[in-house]
Amino acid sequence: MNTTIESFAQLELSPPILEALAGIGYETPSPIQAACIPHLRAGHDLLGEAQTGTGKTAAFALPLLDRLDLSARKPQVLVLTPTRELAIQVAEAFQRYAKNLPGFHVLPIYGGQSMVVQLRQLSRGAHVVVGTPGRVMDHIERESLDLDSLKTLVLDEADEMLRMGFIDDVEWILEHVPIERQTALFSATMPDAIRRVAHRYLRDPREVKIKAATTTVTTIRQRFCQIAVAHKLDALTRILEVEEEFDAAIVFVRTKTATVELAEKLEARGYAAAALNGDMTQQLRERVIEQLKGGGLDIVVATDVAARGLDVPRISHVINYDIPYDTEAYVHRIGRTGRAGRTGTAILFVAPREMRMLKVIERATRQPIEPLQLPSREAVADKRVAAFRHQVATVLESEDLDFFHDVVAGMEDSHNADIHDIAAALAFLAQRERPLQLPQSAGPDIATQTAARAERPPRENREAILERRRDFSDGRLQRYRIEVGRNQQATPKDIVGAIANEAGIESRFIGQINLYEDYSTVELPADLPHDVIDILRRVRVRQHQLNIRPLDRDEAQRDAARPRPGAGPRFGAKPAPRGEDAPRKPYAKPWDKPAGKPASDRPHGGKPFHTDRRDTQGTAFKPGKKKPQRDR
Ligand code: AMP
């Protein structure tokens, strides 16, 4: 990792990109960016071990944008992502970074989206295409994705693609893109299967791994709270209100813009808060720090760079409002508290998809990070009422209230009011600026939502995003009918891909698939929630809506009574003879080993579908010239 890179300009990115980054508010490259950008700019292949949240999207998007030929509106960069959500996110990131590149066009393509629309969009051309493996394969086969000008292929979250059962698709794509290309593979972990893919398809790759700083920070109590981005501000203010032994806090965010925005929001809520970022002059920054030291400010909202070396003993809390890029930054951040022999508290906000980063941090700091139960509305109200009572008691003890006694007595007489009613009305007036009760918002209290999460062991990354959808499955499977079959050229892989991608059901939850002429049946968890079924109903495979529904008992019995040839691998099974309404081979679970020779004994390292083109004379591939020999 290059630790001397302080600015994006040092990475020699072009002025339009630098301007876009300044506009977004990125202050300094994250470690993965500092390490990857020079290699990708130089055209090297790259193997990057990086989690979500490390800034890896910009790590590849920025240098690749700089290498585009904008005059040719043909795909020059292809990014493969495991899910449509990520495809959209990555495409949006490209769009943001390319704000000042005239005519730039990026296109996300994923299953479930109308094929007609996609074909039209592809025919209009795009410089960058971001897609899920199944759909990208479709377009390569149809020759609607023109790969003649492809310069770079990026595999994003490769381990996730492996976990979702898409690795064969990915390899198929790797075989069908031009040989003369740059390949970058990013993965949060490096299981053997991914290493093998890297070894086989990457040429002399530069390896980038963000080193995990291992250290122990015993004087700091570390806690985390899994929270959606939209609820972070509410969560922060609740925590600030109820935390015991709160003196001062430093709140870390990612961008300069965010320091200012959040500081303003906190000020508007009555906190003595200010921003601290690299755009401020040295003098201004020093003033903020002096104010924090002296008690003129209680909260400073800072970026990593601006808070470097900050030493203010009264900082009792470090809030990681945005998760840091790596463990080093985390350790550095939390080290701003617990200084001068004091104890401190560090609180980390983790968005659902960042849960894996939490694990990495725990490992690096060699300390478990405890889940934090967000204070409920009632807990916040109790705290405010207690503080209010205390204020009233202090006034009763220390102030001369003669004049006010007369005022109240006058009210009692003229309104003929009960003294309690008058006191209640005065309390109401006194709290108007800062209500004793939190306003009721629509939906469940965010505290209940985080409580539910805290009870469960933290899940990883994408599992967390899809957790709501996957909160089913007691293990029972049931057969469903879908309205697409052999006549529509559907394959089990299409079906698994669409179900996994669109409904977020991992392939391991998808059981046997039987293909018939005009429909198919598929085993899925028996307790699929309604909203998942709704999604699946609308999903399209080969342009046909699935219209999924559970089989009734008779249908299920008929389906089960069909002749079943021996089990084979779900992917890559040969089609059963056509005619009749005979089902194809049942498809085994992904963990079932394919029958026959071990993979290494089969041609092409065991890849079942296609011929290996890398070992030919290095001639560039012309898409569409060779149809894959797989069951699509
Ligand atoms: P990623 O790991 O690519 O999912 O990025 C995580 C988040 O970090 C995204 O919200 C990015 O906008 C943000 N981000 C990426 N690079 C930087 C940077 N250099 N400075 C501030 N924020 C960044």
XYZ file of C-alpha atoms and ligand atoms in Angstrom:
655
model
C 0.000 0.000 0.000
C 1.284 3.405 -0.869
C 0.997 5.554 2.205
C 2.526 8.668 0.706
C -0.356 9.417 -1.650
C -2.247 12.318 -0.141
C -4.243 13.620 -3.087
C -5.913 12.379 -6.244
C -3.740 14.793 -8.242
C -0.693 12.744 -7.209
C -2.297 9.796 -8.957
C -2.132 11.779 -12.202
C -5.815 11.569 -12.928
C -7.010 13.963 -15.599
C -8.433 17.397 -14.731
C -12.076 16.522 -15.575
C -11.931 13.562 -13.186
C -10.182 15.583 -10.494
C -12.832 18.280 -10.798
C -15.603 15.723 -10.469
C -13.988 14.306 -7.326
C -13.610 17.761 -5.843
C -17.301 18.372 -6.552
C -18.285 15.146 -4.803
C -16.091 16.105 -1.869
C -13.546 13.289 -1.839
C -10.557 14.647 -0.029
C -7.948 11.998 -0.387
C -7.670 8.611 -2.094
C -8.514 5.626 0.074
C -5.664 3.104 0.481
C -7.104 0.740 -2.116
C -7.421 3.640 -4.553
C -3.865 4.810 -3.927
C -2.644 1.272 -4.506
C -4.758 0.277 -7.522
C -5.032 3.404 -9.617
C -1.380 3.520 -10.798
C -1.463 -0.170 -11.848
C -4.739 0.134 -13.717
C -3.636 3.369 -15.369
C -0.507 1.579 -16.549
C -2.660 -1.145 -18.104
C -1.632 -3.966 -15.767
C -3.907 -6.792 -14.717
C -4.868 -6.555 -11.087
C -5.922 -8.844 -8.281
C -7.407 -6.784 -5.476
C -8.485 -8.111 -2.117
C -10.911 -5.520 -0.862
C -14.208 -5.325 0.981
C -17.177 -3.234 0.145
C -16.667 0.123 1.760
C -12.981 0.409 0.965
C -13.631 2.623 -2.041
C -12.879 -0.126 -4.546
C -15.418 1.081 -7.109
C -13.552 4.342 -7.575
C -10.283 2.390 -7.455
C -11.131 0.857 -10.811
C -13.618 3.373 -12.227
C -11.328 6.414 -12.052
C -8.300 5.063 -13.958
C -10.507 3.223 -16.465
C -12.486 6.369 -17.200
C -9.225 8.114 -17.926
C -8.288 5.456 -20.467
C -11.520 5.628 -22.460
C -11.700 6.786 -26.029
C -14.835 8.908 -25.774
C -15.064 9.362 -29.540
C -15.851 5.654 -29.952
C -19.174 4.824 -28.367
C -18.430 1.148 -28.039
C -18.004 -0.876 -24.883
C -14.421 -0.483 -23.779
C -14.938 -1.507 -20.174
C -17.115 -4.381 -19.009
C -17.767 -4.796 -15.283
C -19.364 -7.979 -13.968
C -21.179 -7.764 -10.659
C -23.040 -10.467 -8.739
C -26.325 -8.598 -8.373
C -28.439 -6.030 -10.134
C -28.228 -3.714 -7.110
C -24.475 -3.632 -7.384
C -24.618 -3.259 -11.168
C -26.762 -0.170 -10.739
C -24.558 1.223 -7.990
C -21.394 0.742 -9.986
C -22.972 2.300 -13.074
C -24.069 5.273 -10.989
C -20.572 5.646 -9.585
C -19.114 5.714 -13.124
C -21.678 8.324 -14.062
C -20.787 10.537 -11.096
C -17.054 10.337 -11.679
C -17.546 10.989 -15.408
C -19.619 14.115 -14.809
C -17.163 16.243 -16.781
C -16.551 13.781 -19.598
C -18.753 14.969 -22.448
C -20.721 12.252 -24.207
C -19.787 9.564 -21.706
C -22.265 6.744 -21.515
C -22.534 3.838 -19.071
C -25.135 1.106 -19.277
C -26.202 -1.310 -16.547
C -27.636 -4.585 -17.855
C -29.173 -7.234 -15.655
C -31.750 -9.979 -15.743
C -35.352 -9.056 -15.215
C -35.035 -5.855 -17.192
C -36.814 -5.790 -20.531
C -34.655 -7.351 -23.215
C -36.131 -5.096 -25.888
C -35.115 -1.991 -23.968
C -31.671 -3.387 -23.313
C -31.148 -4.291 -26.946
C -32.117 -0.776 -27.945
C -29.797 0.746 -25.363
C -26.918 -1.464 -26.438
C -27.441 -0.625 -30.073
C -27.127 3.060 -29.188
C -23.730 2.275 -27.724
C -22.044 2.792 -24.368
C -18.461 3.218 -23.275
C -18.879 1.169 -20.135
C -21.231 -1.746 -19.560
C -21.911 -3.032 -16.058
C -23.854 -6.252 -15.847
C -24.734 -9.429 -14.064
C -23.159 -12.570 -15.544
C -26.311 -14.246 -16.884
C -27.508 -11.234 -18.813
C -24.059 -10.401 -20.113
C -23.803 -13.962 -21.450
C -27.153 -13.586 -23.161
C -25.983 -10.474 -24.933
C -22.680 -12.012 -25.936
C -24.539 -14.941 -27.434
C -26.969 -12.704 -29.245
C -24.059 -10.617 -30.435
C -25.827 -7.578 -29.090
C -22.861 -6.751 -26.864
C -20.104 -5.639 -29.164
C -16.815 -6.617 -27.585
C -14.489 -5.699 -30.433
C -13.253 -2.594 -28.636
C -13.185 -4.031 -25.135
C -10.048 -2.986 -23.312
C -10.784 -3.938 -19.737
C -12.856 -6.503 -17.909
C -13.515 -6.005 -14.208
C -14.840 -8.772 -11.975
C -16.334 -7.091 -8.949
C -17.062 -9.069 -5.785
C -15.808 -12.256 -7.405
C -16.263 -14.342 -4.253
C -19.872 -13.246 -4.133
C -20.365 -14.403 -7.732
C -18.836 -17.721 -6.725
C -21.154 -17.991 -3.733
C -24.190 -17.254 -5.857
C -23.267 -19.986 -8.302
C -22.235 -17.735 -11.197
C -18.616 -18.734 -11.467
C -19.170 -20.892 -14.554
C -20.868 -17.970 -16.238
C -17.991 -15.724 -15.302
C -15.497 -18.149 -16.771
C -17.604 -18.459 -19.882
C -17.488 -14.706 -20.279
C -13.748 -14.652 -19.618
C -13.420 -17.091 -22.502
C -15.487 -14.953 -24.815
C -13.935 -11.537 -24.380
C -10.941 -10.505 -26.461
C -7.709 -12.048 -25.299
C -5.846 -8.786 -25.587
C -7.447 -7.095 -22.645
C -6.749 -5.888 -19.174
C -8.458 -7.818 -16.387
C -9.040 -6.665 -12.831
C -10.491 -9.005 -10.254
C -11.752 -7.715 -6.912
C -12.811 -10.004 -4.145
C -13.314 -9.566 -0.413
C -11.844 -12.982 0.200
C -9.637 -15.181 -1.940
C -11.010 -18.714 -1.834
C -9.168 -21.273 -3.921
C -11.716 -21.163 -6.727
C -11.128 -17.434 -7.165
C -7.360 -17.826 -6.999
C -7.670 -20.449 -9.724
C -9.684 -18.114 -11.931
C -7.128 -15.373 -11.307
C -4.251 -17.684 -12.088
C -5.859 -18.829 -15.282
C -7.159 -15.586 -16.709
C -5.029 -12.776 -15.307
C -1.678 -11.991 -16.853
C 1.113 -11.102 -14.478
C -1.347 -9.375 -12.175
C -0.306 -6.799 -9.629
C -1.685 -7.876 -6.290
C -3.188 -5.355 -3.933
C -4.245 -6.257 -0.463
C -5.009 -3.655 2.094
C -3.027 -4.709 5.071
C -4.910 -5.118 8.284
C -3.265 -3.295 11.129
C -3.500 -5.562 14.115
C -3.517 -3.879 17.419
C -5.373 -3.921 20.676
C -7.133 -0.933 22.067
C -8.151 -1.997 25.521
C -9.057 1.364 26.998
C -11.683 1.955 24.365
C -15.090 0.372 24.506
C -16.104 -0.455 20.966
C -19.667 -0.808 19.847
C -21.457 -0.999 16.527
C -24.930 -0.272 15.333
C -26.318 -1.690 12.102
C -28.302 1.128 10.601
C -29.652 2.187 7.233
C -28.087 5.337 5.833
C -31.414 7.161 6.036
C -31.570 6.698 9.819
C -28.028 7.610 10.728
C -28.730 11.182 11.819
C -31.619 10.150 14.039
C -29.501 7.362 15.523
C -26.615 9.729 16.183
C -28.713 12.274 18.035
C -30.355 9.590 20.158
C -26.987 8.172 21.114
C -25.596 11.599 21.940
C -28.542 12.240 24.211
C -28.466 9.130 26.279
C -24.781 8.283 26.432
C -23.495 8.372 29.966
C -20.228 10.148 30.571
C -20.430 12.082 27.358
C -18.058 14.991 27.210
C -17.093 15.620 23.598
C -17.245 13.672 20.362
C -15.518 13.474 17.069
C -17.756 12.206 14.301
C -16.032 10.741 11.237
C -17.545 11.013 7.779
C -16.104 10.344 4.358
C -16.383 13.576 2.478
C -15.708 17.239 3.050
C -19.232 18.030 2.000
C -20.585 15.630 4.589
C -18.604 17.304 7.391
C -20.320 20.592 6.676
C -23.790 19.152 6.126
C -23.767 17.022 9.247
C -22.286 19.753 11.445
C -25.066 22.097 10.268
C -27.745 19.518 11.033
C -26.357 18.943 14.502
C -26.181 22.679 15.134
C -29.786 22.995 14.052
C -30.622 20.365 16.682
C -28.982 22.402 19.401
C -25.519 20.873 19.553
C -22.342 22.916 19.657
C -20.918 21.342 16.526
C -18.521 22.332 13.757
C -16.900 20.823 10.684
C -13.216 20.047 10.317
C -11.976 19.289 6.824
C -9.084 19.707 4.458
C -10.705 22.627 2.644
C -10.473 24.817 5.718
C -7.393 26.966 6.257
C -4.917 25.870 8.861
C -5.930 28.835 11.001
C -9.598 27.895 10.886
C -8.856 24.296 11.703
C -6.758 25.297 14.680
C -9.546 27.510 15.914
C -12.023 24.626 15.775
C -9.645 22.398 17.713
C -9.035 25.099 20.328
C -12.789 25.530 20.749
C -13.192 21.791 21.188
C -10.458 21.723 23.795
C -11.907 24.672 25.665
C -15.499 23.433 25.680
C -16.846 25.992 23.185
C -17.639 23.052 20.924
C -18.756 19.549 21.904
C -18.852 17.867 18.531
C -16.493 18.057 15.609
C -17.459 16.381 12.355
C -14.271 15.490 10.523
C -12.694 13.608 7.666
C -9.799 11.255 8.361
C -7.223 13.604 6.953
C -8.357 16.650 8.883
C -8.429 14.751 12.179
C -5.002 13.238 11.759
C -3.012 13.564 14.969
C -5.842 15.318 16.782
C -5.138 15.198 20.515
C -7.973 16.509 22.641
C -8.192 14.658 25.965
C -11.840 15.525 26.541
C -13.011 13.526 23.509
C -15.042 10.817 25.223
C -16.659 9.449 22.068
C -15.589 8.650 18.544
C -18.485 8.085 16.227
C -17.736 6.364 12.938
C -20.730 7.777 11.138
C -19.366 6.453 7.846
C -17.384 3.231 8.119
C -13.641 3.728 7.494
C -11.970 2.339 4.401
C -9.700 -0.004 6.245
C -8.689 -1.175 9.664
C -5.774 1.207 9.825
C -8.093 4.166 9.467
C -10.413 2.622 12.060
C -7.646 2.180 14.586
C -6.440 5.685 13.927
C -9.922 7.139 14.303
C -10.777 5.453 17.567
C -7.392 6.412 18.949
C -8.729 10.005 19.145
C -10.481 8.965 22.337
C -9.179 7.139 25.409
C -6.281 9.562 25.532
C -4.200 10.625 28.504
C -5.088 7.508 30.443
C -8.848 8.028 30.141
C -11.345 5.535 28.873
C -13.255 6.212 25.696
C -16.113 4.905 23.635
C -16.075 4.200 19.928
C -19.322 3.685 18.068
C -19.438 2.402 14.521
C -22.402 2.784 12.202
C -22.545 -0.097 9.777
C -24.851 -0.145 6.789
C -26.239 -3.624 6.145
C -23.940 -4.269 3.220
C -20.876 -3.287 5.231
C -21.199 -6.043 7.820
C -18.264 -7.909 6.404
C -16.028 -4.909 7.047
C -17.077 -5.097 10.692
C -15.714 -8.637 10.903
C -12.440 -7.517 9.372
C -12.128 -4.712 11.898
C -12.861 -7.058 14.795
C -10.155 -9.377 13.600
C -7.665 -6.568 13.211
C -8.295 -5.006 16.587
C -8.472 -8.455 18.187
C -11.486 -7.334 20.108
C -15.147 -8.067 19.649
C -17.208 -5.012 18.838
C -20.411 -5.218 20.862
C -23.774 -4.546 19.283
C -25.281 -1.309 20.481
C -28.970 -1.149 21.189
C -30.237 2.187 19.918
C -32.157 4.096 22.569
C -35.898 3.937 21.990
C -38.095 7.041 21.727
C -39.224 6.380 25.292
C -35.660 6.111 26.578
C -34.804 9.438 24.983
C -37.958 11.013 26.472
C -37.073 9.632 29.937
C -33.644 11.136 29.669
C -35.006 14.513 28.613
C -37.593 14.512 31.382
C -34.920 13.643 33.938
C -32.746 16.511 32.701
C -35.748 18.872 32.779
C -36.565 17.897 36.353
C -33.004 18.463 37.328
C -33.111 21.942 35.793
C -36.333 22.741 37.645
C -34.885 21.457 40.926
C -31.789 23.622 40.474
C -33.900 26.698 39.824
C -36.059 25.926 42.866
C -32.938 25.731 44.994
C -30.936 28.600 43.676
C -33.139 31.331 42.193
C -35.179 34.028 43.823
C -38.674 33.221 42.565
C -40.800 35.818 44.388
C -41.791 37.707 41.268
C -42.751 34.429 39.505
C -44.778 33.257 42.503
C -46.878 36.381 42.031
C -47.255 35.732 38.302
C -48.480 32.188 38.942
C -50.804 33.291 41.731
C -52.286 35.848 39.327
C -52.949 33.072 36.777
C -54.545 30.906 39.408
C -56.950 33.704 40.280
C -57.791 35.021 36.849
C -58.205 31.642 35.113
C -59.495 29.871 38.130
C -56.978 27.191 37.169
C -55.483 24.359 39.104
C -51.857 24.905 40.038
C -50.901 21.567 38.377
C -52.487 22.620 35.118
C -50.569 25.863 35.193
C -47.313 24.024 35.927
C -48.023 21.603 33.063
C -48.685 24.511 30.687
C -45.426 26.157 31.728
C -43.547 22.888 31.237
C -45.117 22.637 27.780
C -43.929 26.142 26.911
C -40.468 25.498 28.293
C -39.933 22.420 26.112
C -41.348 23.824 22.887
C -37.903 24.560 21.428
C -36.603 21.160 22.441
C -39.535 18.768 22.931
C -39.390 16.267 25.772
C -40.833 13.611 23.480
C -39.423 12.619 20.132
C -41.885 13.181 17.309
C -43.715 10.045 16.229
C -42.674 9.089 12.732
C -44.341 6.690 10.397
C -43.259 3.076 10.711
C -41.582 1.225 13.518
C -39.140 2.974 15.786
C -35.633 2.679 14.339
C -34.550 1.379 17.756
C -36.773 -1.687 17.345
C -35.362 -2.295 13.901
C -31.772 -2.224 15.132
C -32.677 -4.325 18.170
C -33.921 -7.078 15.905
C -30.645 -6.952 14.041
C -28.509 -6.888 17.165
C -30.049 -10.129 18.388
C -28.909 -11.957 15.323
C -25.266 -12.654 14.719
C -23.957 -10.151 12.214
C -24.208 -11.459 8.703
C -21.997 -10.753 5.867
C -22.190 -8.174 3.221
C -24.769 -9.052 0.611
C -26.526 -11.521 2.844
C -27.319 -8.575 5.004
C -28.845 -6.578 2.175
C -31.015 -9.428 1.249
C -31.652 -10.506 4.793
C -35.286 -9.491 4.759
C -35.892 -11.568 1.703
C -34.064 -14.527 3.101
C -35.624 -14.577 6.500
C -37.404 -17.634 5.431
C -36.306 -21.113 4.970
C -36.747 -23.495 7.756
C -35.251 -25.920 5.280
C -38.488 -27.232 3.743
C -38.674 -27.016 -0.017
C -41.772 -26.884 -2.109
C -42.294 -27.119 -5.838
C -43.403 -24.068 -7.787
C -44.509 -23.772 -11.379
C -43.006 -21.147 -13.650
C -44.316 -20.318 -17.088
C -41.197 -20.798 -19.114
C -39.868 -24.046 -20.477
C -37.853 -25.707 -23.192
C -39.823 -24.193 -26.038
C -38.767 -20.785 -24.798
C -35.124 -21.942 -24.734
C -34.971 -21.577 -20.964
C -32.175 -23.392 -19.198
C -31.831 -24.263 -15.513
C -29.023 -21.774 -15.333
C -31.241 -18.979 -16.658
C -33.820 -19.886 -14.083
C -31.405 -20.077 -11.172
C -29.743 -16.854 -12.283
C -33.017 -14.970 -12.517
C -34.311 -16.246 -9.194
C -31.038 -15.640 -7.396
C -30.550 -12.204 -8.866
C -34.042 -10.854 -8.810
C -35.337 -12.247 -5.553
C -32.020 -12.449 -3.775
C -32.476 -16.142 -3.107
C -29.093 -17.782 -2.931
C -28.633 -20.671 -5.288
C -28.240 -23.051 -2.358
C -31.892 -22.413 -1.545
C -32.905 -23.405 -5.042
C -33.492 -27.124 -5.429
C -34.297 -29.348 -8.340
C -35.564 -27.868 -11.607
C -37.651 -29.850 -14.106
C -37.993 -28.368 -17.571
C -41.088 -29.179 -19.628
C -42.179 -27.972 -23.033
C -43.899 -24.751 -21.999
C -43.316 -24.562 -18.285
C -40.956 -25.768 -15.614
C -41.078 -26.629 -11.968
C -38.574 -25.547 -9.410
C -38.036 -26.326 -5.754
C -37.808 -23.279 -3.546
C -38.247 -22.714 0.174
C -41.786 -23.581 1.242
C -42.199 -20.414 3.261
C -41.273 -17.811 0.658
C -42.711 -14.467 1.788
C -45.447 -12.921 -0.332
C -43.341 -10.021 -1.468
C -40.684 -12.392 -2.764
C -43.311 -14.351 -4.670
C -44.575 -11.059 -6.062
C -41.114 -10.192 -7.295
C -40.685 -13.629 -8.791
C -44.017 -13.466 -10.523
C -42.803 -10.512 -12.533
C -39.285 -11.788 -13.230
C -38.635 -12.676 -16.851
C -36.537 -15.462 -18.259
C -35.958 -15.428 -21.993
C -38.471 -12.607 -22.095
C -41.224 -14.696 -20.529
C -42.702 -13.672 -17.240
C -42.334 -16.453 -14.668
C -45.786 -15.990 -13.132
C -44.631 -18.282 -10.377
C -47.103 -20.156 -8.204
C -46.897 -23.115 -5.843
C -48.001 -26.427 -7.343
C -51.164 -27.814 -5.805
C -51.084 -31.331 -4.358
C -52.217 -33.101 -7.538
C -49.802 -31.217 -9.704
C -46.976 -31.908 -7.265
C -47.792 -35.611 -7.284
C -47.871 -35.699 -11.077
C -44.587 -33.825 -11.184
C -43.008 -36.212 -8.702
C -44.270 -39.237 -10.647
C -42.435 -38.247 -13.818
C -39.610 -40.573 -14.774
C -36.372 -39.270 -13.364
C -33.042 -40.055 -14.892
C -30.123 -40.190 -12.441
C -29.057 -36.974 -10.776
C -26.439 -34.881 -12.462
C -24.949 -31.480 -11.899
C -27.560 -28.764 -12.050
C -25.441 -26.720 -14.343
C -24.243 -28.208 -17.535
C -26.490 -31.246 -17.695
C -27.195 -32.415 -21.205
C -30.713 -31.845 -22.501
C -33.038 -34.790 -22.227
C -34.509 -36.035 -25.500
C -37.173 -33.670 -26.735
C -40.797 -34.552 -27.260
C -43.276 -35.709 -24.640
C -43.583 -33.659 -21.580
C -40.654 -35.465 -20.061
C -38.649 -33.565 -17.533
C -34.984 -33.047 -18.007
C -32.486 -34.516 -15.663
C -33.125 -33.345 -12.199
C -30.495 -30.894 -11.189
C -28.578 -31.533 -8.045
C -27.602 -28.974 -5.418
C -24.521 -26.943 -6.243
C -22.558 -28.777 -3.600
C -23.167 -32.132 -5.241
C -20.103 -33.220 -7.158
C -20.588 -33.830 -10.870
C -20.384 -37.470 -11.692
C -17.585 -38.783 -13.854
C -13.959 -37.883 -14.008
C -12.510 -35.445 -11.508
C -12.472 -31.885 -12.847
C -8.755 -31.865 -13.397
C -9.027 -34.884 -15.685
C -11.605 -33.329 -17.902
C -10.570 -31.115 -20.765
C -10.339 -27.401 -20.005
C -9.921 -27.818 -16.267
C -13.367 -29.283 -15.888
C -15.334 -26.435 -17.379
C -18.232 -28.192 -18.939
C -19.578 -25.834 -21.530
C -17.099 -24.361 -23.839
C -13.861 -24.815 -25.551
C -10.773 -23.215 -24.143
C -9.666 -20.437 -26.395
C -6.750 -19.112 -24.438
C -4.552 -21.937 -25.559
C -5.097 -21.245 -29.232
C -2.612 -18.980 -30.950
C -3.647 -15.954 -28.987
C -5.937 -14.749 -31.719
C -8.566 -12.335 -30.570
C -11.981 -13.802 -30.224
C -14.814 -12.720 -32.451
C -17.956 -12.989 -30.404
C -20.654 -15.090 -31.827
C -18.417 -17.022 -34.117
C -18.426 -20.012 -31.817
C -21.575 -20.942 -30.012
C -21.040 -22.260 -26.537
C -21.697 -25.940 -26.226
C -23.782 -25.760 -23.173
C -27.418 -26.297 -22.554
C -28.823 -22.911 -23.202
P -17.147 1.212 -2.294
O -16.160 0.477 -1.435
O -16.656 1.389 -3.681
O -18.507 0.610 -2.209
O -17.264 2.728 -1.710
C -17.835 2.995 -0.480
C -18.214 4.454 -0.306
O -17.056 5.266 -0.151
C -19.002 5.060 -1.424
O -20.082 5.743 -0.848
C -18.066 6.051 -2.075
O -18.760 7.177 -2.564
C -17.171 6.448 -0.929
N -15.820 6.796 -1.358
C -15.039 6.115 -2.233
N -13.837 6.716 -2.357
C -13.840 7.791 -1.543
C -12.868 8.807 -1.222
N -11.653 8.805 -1.759
N -13.231 9.758 -0.325
C -14.455 9.734 0.245
N -15.411 8.812 -0.008
C -15.114 7.844 -0.895
